[in-house]
Short mmCIF file of C-alpha atoms and ligand atoms in Angstrom, two decimals:
data_model
loop_
_atom_site.label_atom_id
_atom_site.label_comp_id
_atom_site.label_asym_id
_atom_site.label_seq_id
_atom_site.Cartn_x
_atom_site.Cartn_y
_atom_site.Cartn_z
CA MET A 689 69.31 25.65 -30.87
CA SER A 690 67.27 22.66 -28.80
CA ALA A 691 68.66 19.74 -27.62
CA LYS A 692 68.78 16.22 -28.73
CA ILE A 693 67.43 14.37 -25.79
CA ILE A 694 69.50 11.33 -24.93
CA SER A 695 66.64 8.91 -24.47
CA GLY A 696 68.16 6.33 -20.95
CA THR A 697 64.75 4.62 -21.38
CA GLU A 698 65.94 3.47 -25.64
CA THR A 699 68.95 2.71 -24.59
CA ALA A 700 68.24 0.44 -22.13
CA LYS A 701 65.35 -1.30 -24.27
CA ALA A 702 68.63 -1.72 -26.54
CA ILE A 703 70.75 -3.57 -23.74
CA ARG A 704 68.19 -5.03 -22.32
CA GLU A 705 67.35 -7.11 -25.32
CA GLU A 706 71.35 -7.68 -25.87
CA LEU A 707 70.86 -9.37 -22.33
CA LYS A 708 68.03 -11.80 -23.06
CA THR A 709 69.84 -12.93 -26.18
CA GLU A 710 72.77 -13.15 -23.73
CA VAL A 711 70.87 -15.22 -21.21
CA THR A 712 69.47 -17.46 -23.46
CA GLU A 713 72.88 -18.43 -25.08
CA LEU A 714 74.27 -18.53 -21.12
CA LYS A 715 71.46 -21.53 -20.85
CA GLU A 716 71.42 -23.25 -24.10
CA LYS A 717 75.79 -23.42 -24.54
CA TYR A 718 76.43 -24.16 -19.76
CA ASN A 719 73.07 -24.65 -18.47
CA VAL A 720 73.90 -21.62 -15.98
CA VAL A 721 70.46 -19.30 -15.20
CA PRO A 722 72.05 -15.71 -13.73
CA GLY A 723 71.03 -16.07 -10.77
CA LEU A 724 70.12 -12.28 -8.40
CA VAL A 725 69.01 -12.00 -4.62
CA THR A 726 68.06 -8.49 -3.50
CA ILE A 727 68.03 -8.22 0.10
CA LEU A 728 65.65 -5.71 1.87
CA VAL A 729 65.82 -4.55 5.08
CA GLY A 730 62.86 -3.25 6.56
CA ASP A 731 59.74 -1.38 5.40
CA ASN A 732 61.36 1.91 3.79
CA PRO A 733 58.63 2.40 0.09
CA ALA A 734 61.17 3.69 -1.83
CA SER A 735 63.11 0.84 -0.98
CA GLN A 736 60.67 -1.30 -1.76
CA SER A 737 59.70 -0.34 -5.20
CA TYR A 738 63.32 -0.20 -6.46
CA VAL A 739 63.59 -3.79 -5.16
CA ALA A 740 60.18 -4.50 -6.76
CA ALA A 741 61.71 -2.68 -10.29
CA LYS A 742 64.80 -4.44 -10.13
CA ASN A 743 62.93 -7.83 -9.56
CA LYS A 744 60.63 -7.55 -12.15
CA THR A 745 63.25 -6.44 -14.39
CA ALA A 746 65.49 -9.64 -13.99
CA HIS A 747 62.24 -11.77 -14.37
CA ALA A 748 61.25 -10.06 -18.12
CA LEU A 749 65.09 -10.51 -18.87
CA GLY A 750 65.13 -14.57 -17.71
CA ILE A 751 67.55 -14.13 -14.87
CA HIS A 752 66.65 -16.11 -11.74
CA SER A 753 65.72 -13.75 -9.06
CA GLU A 754 64.62 -13.80 -5.42
CA GLN A 755 63.67 -11.23 -2.96
CA VAL A 756 64.75 -11.32 0.86
CA THR A 757 63.03 -9.21 3.20
CA VAL A 758 64.21 -9.13 6.63
CA PRO A 759 62.42 -7.49 9.38
CA GLY A 760 63.90 -3.72 9.98
CA ASP A 761 65.59 -4.97 13.74
CA ILE A 762 67.22 -7.87 12.07
CA SER A 763 71.34 -7.66 13.86
CA GLU A 764 73.92 -7.01 11.90
CA ASP A 765 75.56 -10.67 12.87
CA ASP A 766 72.24 -12.20 11.49
CA LEU A 767 72.44 -9.78 8.53
CA LEU A 768 75.82 -10.71 7.95
CA ALA A 769 74.94 -13.98 8.07
CA LEU A 770 72.42 -14.06 5.25
CA VAL A 771 74.87 -12.64 3.16
CA ASP A 772 77.52 -15.40 3.95
CA LYS A 773 74.64 -18.00 3.04
CA TYR A 774 74.10 -16.46 -0.77
CA ASN A 775 77.78 -16.22 -1.17
CA ASN A 776 77.85 -19.70 -0.79
CA ASP A 777 74.92 -20.64 -3.16
CA ASP A 778 76.13 -21.30 -6.78
CA LYS A 779 72.46 -19.92 -7.65
CA ILE A 780 73.12 -16.63 -7.38
CA HIS A 781 75.92 -15.02 -9.17
CA GLY A 782 74.69 -11.70 -7.53
CA ILE A 783 74.25 -10.47 -4.57
CA LEU A 784 72.30 -6.25 -3.60
CA VAL A 785 71.43 -5.67 -0.65
CA GLN A 786 69.36 -2.21 -0.89
CA LEU A 787 70.70 0.90 0.55
CA PRO A 788 70.19 2.83 3.44
CA LEU A 789 70.39 0.18 6.46
CA PRO A 790 68.64 1.29 8.98
CA GLY A 791 71.71 2.92 11.56
CA HIS A 792 72.27 -0.17 14.42
CA ILE A 793 73.43 -1.52 11.18
CA ASN A 794 77.53 -0.96 10.23
CA GLU A 795 76.36 -0.02 5.95
CA ALA A 796 80.39 -0.63 4.81
CA LYS A 797 81.00 -4.04 7.39
CA VAL A 798 77.75 -5.89 5.11
CA LEU A 799 79.03 -4.62 2.35
CA PHE A 800 82.29 -5.74 2.22
CA ALA A 801 81.10 -8.90 3.72
CA ILE A 802 79.57 -9.81 -0.05
CA ASP A 803 82.09 -11.91 -1.98
CA PRO A 804 83.91 -9.07 -4.24
CA ASP A 805 82.75 -11.86 -7.77
CA LYS A 806 78.95 -11.30 -6.61
CA ASP A 807 79.41 -7.73 -6.44
CA VAL A 808 76.83 -6.68 -9.17
CA ASP A 809 76.32 -3.16 -7.19
CA GLY A 810 80.21 -2.78 -7.25
CA PHE A 811 80.32 -0.93 -4.14
CA HIS A 812 82.86 -3.18 -2.59
CA PRO A 813 86.37 -1.75 -2.46
CA VAL A 814 88.11 -4.71 -4.37
CA ASN A 815 85.63 -3.62 -7.56
CA ILE A 816 85.95 0.27 -6.46
CA GLY A 817 89.95 -0.35 -6.54
CA LYS A 818 90.02 -2.41 -9.80
CA MET A 819 87.58 0.38 -11.33
CA MET A 820 90.21 3.23 -10.13
CA LEU A 821 93.41 0.74 -11.88
CA GLY A 822 91.42 0.48 -14.87
CA GLU A 823 91.21 -3.22 -14.38
CA GLN A 824 88.08 -5.47 -14.93
CA CYS A 825 85.43 -5.50 -12.50
CA PHE A 826 81.98 -4.38 -11.62
CA LEU A 827 81.28 -1.27 -12.11
CA PRO A 828 79.10 0.51 -9.84
CA CYS A 829 75.21 0.80 -11.71
CA THR A 830 74.67 4.81 -12.29
CA PRO A 831 78.20 5.22 -13.54
CA HIS A 832 78.12 2.33 -15.45
CA GLY A 833 74.98 3.79 -16.73
CA ILE A 834 76.42 6.76 -17.92
CA LEU A 835 79.47 5.38 -19.72
CA GLU A 836 77.04 3.43 -21.99
CA LEU A 837 74.79 6.62 -21.99
CA LEU A 838 77.24 8.52 -23.65
CA GLN A 839 79.05 6.11 -25.89
CA ARG A 840 75.81 5.07 -27.23
CA SER A 841 75.00 8.25 -28.48
CA GLY A 842 78.35 9.06 -30.02
CA VAL A 843 79.49 11.50 -27.82
CA GLU A 844 83.40 12.14 -27.98
CA THR A 845 85.03 11.99 -24.45
CA SER A 846 88.78 11.92 -25.61
CA GLY A 847 89.96 15.79 -25.14
CA ALA A 848 86.49 16.71 -23.77
CA GLU A 849 86.45 19.20 -20.32
CA VAL A 850 84.13 16.74 -18.34
CA VAL A 851 82.64 18.59 -15.21
CA VAL A 852 81.41 16.58 -12.52
CA VAL A 853 78.70 18.03 -9.52
CA GLY A 854 78.93 15.82 -6.73
CA ARG A 855 81.57 13.68 -4.77
CA SER A 856 78.91 10.60 -3.53
CA ASN A 857 80.69 7.54 -3.50
CA ILE A 858 77.74 5.67 -5.17
CA VAL A 859 77.62 8.48 -8.24
CA GLY A 860 80.07 11.60 -8.40
CA LYS A 861 83.49 9.79 -7.64
CA PRO A 862 83.59 6.75 -9.72
CA ILE A 863 82.14 8.82 -12.78
CA ALA A 864 84.60 11.06 -12.56
CA ASN A 865 87.05 8.24 -12.12
CA LEU A 866 85.92 6.62 -14.80
CA MET A 867 86.35 9.66 -17.16
CA LEU A 868 89.83 9.96 -17.25
CA GLN A 869 90.92 6.17 -17.30
CA LYS A 870 92.76 6.37 -20.44
CA ARG A 871 90.21 3.87 -23.01
CA ALA A 872 87.67 4.23 -25.10
CA GLY A 873 84.75 6.15 -23.47
CA GLY A 874 87.28 8.15 -20.86
CA ASN A 875 90.08 10.17 -21.87
CA ALA A 876 88.44 13.30 -20.49
CA THR A 877 89.91 16.02 -18.38
CA VAL A 878 87.87 15.60 -15.54
CA THR A 879 86.68 18.05 -12.69
CA LEU A 880 84.82 17.56 -9.60
CA CYS A 881 82.56 20.07 -8.06
CA HIS A 882 80.71 20.09 -4.31
CA THR A 883 79.81 22.37 -1.91
CA ARG A 884 83.04 23.64 -0.74
CA THR A 885 84.44 24.51 -4.68
CA ARG A 886 84.42 28.21 -5.13
CA ASP A 887 82.61 29.89 -8.28
CA MET A 888 80.94 26.38 -9.32
CA ASP A 889 79.53 28.70 -12.16
CA PHE A 890 82.94 29.22 -14.15
CA HIS A 891 83.87 25.32 -13.89
CA THR A 892 80.10 24.16 -15.53
CA ARG A 893 80.13 27.07 -18.01
CA ARG A 894 83.77 25.17 -19.62
CA ALA A 895 82.12 21.66 -19.37
CA ASP A 896 82.22 20.25 -23.10
CA ILE A 897 80.78 17.19 -20.70
CA LEU A 898 78.35 18.33 -17.78
CA ILE A 899 77.40 15.96 -15.06
CA VAL A 900 75.00 16.18 -12.19
CA ALA A 901 74.28 14.42 -9.37
CA ALA A 902 73.76 16.61 -6.36
CA GLY A 903 70.17 16.25 -5.28
CA VAL A 904 69.31 19.81 -5.73
CA PRO A 905 65.90 20.16 -8.12
CA LYS A 906 66.66 21.98 -10.94
CA MET A 907 70.03 23.37 -9.56
CA ILE A 908 71.48 23.71 -12.84
CA LYS A 909 70.28 26.97 -14.97
CA GLY A 910 70.53 28.14 -18.98
CA ASP A 911 73.15 30.39 -17.91
CA GLN A 912 75.51 28.14 -16.18
CA VAL A 913 76.45 26.38 -19.10
CA LYS A 914 78.07 27.09 -23.08
CA GLU A 915 76.67 26.58 -26.01
CA GLY A 916 76.76 23.20 -26.92
CA VAL A 917 77.63 20.94 -24.18
CA VAL A 918 76.30 17.97 -23.34
CA VAL A 919 74.64 17.40 -20.80
CA ILE A 920 73.76 14.34 -18.04
CA ASP A 921 70.92 14.71 -15.10
CA VAL A 922 71.65 11.94 -12.55
CA GLY A 923 69.41 13.93 -10.07
CA VAL A 924 66.16 12.57 -9.27
CA ASN A 925 63.94 14.97 -6.61
CA ARG A 926 60.72 14.36 -6.36
CA ILE A 927 58.98 17.73 -6.07
CA GLY A 928 55.60 17.23 -5.52
CA LYS A 929 52.22 15.10 -6.51
CA SER A 930 49.65 14.54 -9.60
CA GLU A 931 46.48 15.33 -8.78
CA SER A 932 46.31 10.80 -9.14
CA GLY A 933 48.77 11.00 -6.47
CA LYS A 934 51.99 10.91 -8.57
CA ALA A 935 55.26 11.73 -7.48
CA ILE A 936 56.58 14.36 -9.80
CA LEU A 937 59.96 14.68 -10.64
CA ALA A 938 62.46 16.99 -11.44
CA GLY A 939 66.16 16.18 -12.25
CA ASP A 940 69.65 18.54 -10.69
CA VAL A 941 68.95 20.63 -13.89
CA ASP A 942 66.60 22.95 -14.67
CA PHE A 943 65.76 21.27 -17.99
CA ASP A 944 63.54 24.34 -19.85
CA SER A 945 66.31 26.75 -19.75
CA VAL A 946 69.73 24.47 -20.30
CA LYS A 947 68.20 22.52 -23.76
CA GLU A 948 67.69 25.88 -25.82
CA LYS A 949 71.58 25.76 -25.42
CA ALA A 950 72.74 21.94 -25.17
CA ALA A 951 73.92 19.79 -27.94
CA ALA A 952 72.67 16.81 -25.85
CA ILE A 953 71.01 16.53 -22.73
CA THR A 954 69.39 13.41 -20.62
CA PRO A 955 65.71 14.19 -19.25
CA VAL A 956 64.25 13.28 -16.22
CA PRO A 957 62.09 10.74 -15.99
CA GLY A 958 63.71 8.22 -18.99
CA GLY A 959 67.14 9.30 -18.70
CA VAL A 960 69.99 7.68 -16.08
CA GLY A 961 67.39 5.93 -14.30
CA PRO A 962 66.68 3.57 -16.17
CA MET A 963 70.07 2.65 -16.94
CA THR A 964 71.15 1.87 -13.25
CA ILE A 965 68.52 -1.29 -13.25
CA THR A 966 69.76 -2.25 -16.27
CA MET A 967 73.78 -2.01 -15.29
CA LEU A 968 72.50 -3.86 -12.42
CA MET A 969 71.25 -7.21 -14.57
CA LYS A 970 73.90 -6.38 -17.15
CA ASN A 971 76.77 -7.18 -13.93
CA THR A 972 74.69 -10.62 -13.04
CA VAL A 973 75.19 -11.75 -16.05
CA GLN A 974 79.12 -10.60 -16.36
CA ALA A 975 79.18 -12.79 -12.94
CA ALA A 976 77.18 -15.97 -14.31
CA ARG A 977 79.45 -15.64 -17.22
CA GLN A 978 83.01 -15.37 -14.99
CA SER A 979 81.51 -18.35 -12.63
CA LEU A 980 82.38 -20.48 -16.26
CA ASP A 981 85.67 -19.17 -16.02
CA ASN A 982 86.33 -19.91 -12.66
CA LYS A 983 84.88 -23.63 -12.87
CA GLU A 984 87.52 -23.77 -15.50
N1 NAP B 2312 69.08 7.56 -11.72
C1 NAP B 2312 69.79 6.94 -10.66
O1 NAP B 2312 69.92 5.74 -10.91
C2 NAP B 2312 70.52 7.88 -9.80
C3 NAP B 2312 71.23 7.10 -8.74
C4 NAP B 2312 71.86 7.26 -7.66
C5 NAP B 2312 71.48 9.00 -6.94
N2 NAP B 2312 70.43 9.37 -8.10
C6 NAP B 2312 69.97 10.86 -7.83
O2 NAP B 2312 71.02 11.87 -8.22
C7 NAP B 2312 71.32 12.56 -6.76
C8 NAP B 2312 72.79 12.76 -6.04
O3 NAP B 2312 72.73 10.97 -5.64
P1 NAP B 2312 74.25 11.82 -4.80
O4 NAP B 2312 73.67 9.59 -3.97
O5 NAP B 2312 74.94 11.43 -5.97
O6 NAP B 2312 74.06 12.35 -3.69
P2 NAP B 2312 74.87 12.50 -2.36
O7 NAP B 2312 75.30 11.67 -1.55
O8 NAP B 2312 73.28 13.17 -1.74
O9 NAP B 2312 75.51 13.63 -2.37
C9 NAP B 2312 75.36 15.04 -3.53
C10 NAP B 2312 76.82 15.76 -3.54
O10 NAP B 2312 76.54 17.06 -4.52
C11 NAP B 2312 77.22 17.61 -4.11
N3 NAP B 2312 76.17 19.16 -3.74
C12 NAP B 2312 75.00 19.20 -2.94
N4 NAP B 2312 74.09 20.23 -3.46
C13 NAP B 2312 75.81 20.90 -3.61
C14 NAP B 2312 75.88 22.44 -4.32
N5 NAP B 2312 74.54 23.11 -4.06
N6 NAP B 2312 76.68 22.82 -4.98
C15 NAP B 2312 77.81 22.12 -5.34
N7 NAP B 2312 77.49 20.57 -4.79
C16 NAP B 2312 76.51 20.03 -3.95
C17 NAP B 2312 77.68 17.60 -2.71
O11 NAP B 2312 78.59 18.08 -1.77
P3 NAP B 2312 79.78 17.78 -0.43
O12 NAP B 2312 80.06 16.55 -0.71
O13 NAP B 2312 80.52 18.79 -0.11
O14 NAP B 2312 78.08 17.51 0.54
C18 NAP B 2312 77.89 15.66 -2.87
O15 NAP B 2312 78.47 15.61 -2.71
C19 NAP B 2312 70.01 11.95 -6.05
O16 NAP B 2312 68.67 13.48 -6.71
C20 NAP B 2312 69.68 11.31 -6.76
O17 NAP B 2312 68.10 11.10 -6.30
C21 NAP B 2312 69.57 9.27 -8.90
#
């Protein structure tokens, strides 16, 4: 069997079209333009390119987007003051502080300072708590993108054995939690694996849906999965450079061997990656819509 490819590029494109319509409607009916600010501290090249991609996507969808770059030696107090300025700016519905932050700044303190109603990254404890409880909130973008990919590809999650490899706060823990919520797109039986898991192959081999977010290139091989599994590969690993100097990317899954057994699989690139930015845009539009509700 050769797997069906679950294309994040195509799914993201479809969601972006829906968002464009929603942005137009917000403007025409309510005179509201969703606004996003991205705050970049320092000059980390990877962060610069992530922030640039976010701004470009926002512009393409008609979202008002501001990019603020501050020096890497900014004090924690000054950064907190900047966040507070945007907490009180009515044009801005979503605030994103690009991670990682320099070592002298307490990352948690900065993330917790963002107004939860503008926390479009979904990292504030209020949103994480609401997510755990199954309440309406901003979902963290990568897990949110995985949910959309599964749902829009028609993958049945109810009763499925879902195995997640990786327990980070931004991917593994939230996606495990979302998959077990008692609602459509959830209702799975979830196992969460990490570096202390005994006999990981035992778990990966019984997965109906395998979600891998470990940051180890091509770690999961064909002999570690069962026939018919649906595989979501979150990993983005730079494994070299092409002759033209472009980074060569690999996922956490050995695509070539796993695709021979899987029913469906996400590629890298073109899988989860494009969904993450799109979900940031979706959360920003949601924030703008909620700001209207708060005014009523
Ligand atoms: N496509 C996207 O939009 C997107 C978004 C976010 C992340 N990513 C990618 O996804 C990957 C994971 O990112 P992250 O931030 O979630 O990772 P992270 O914070 O580095 O966490 C990695 C997790 O994987 C576990 N792990 C590592 N090696 C393992 C092994 N050999 N066996 C079992 N578990 C193992 C670790 O276990 P311990 O907790 O025991 O150390 C940890 O929980 C990276 O490649 C990252 O670039 C992609």
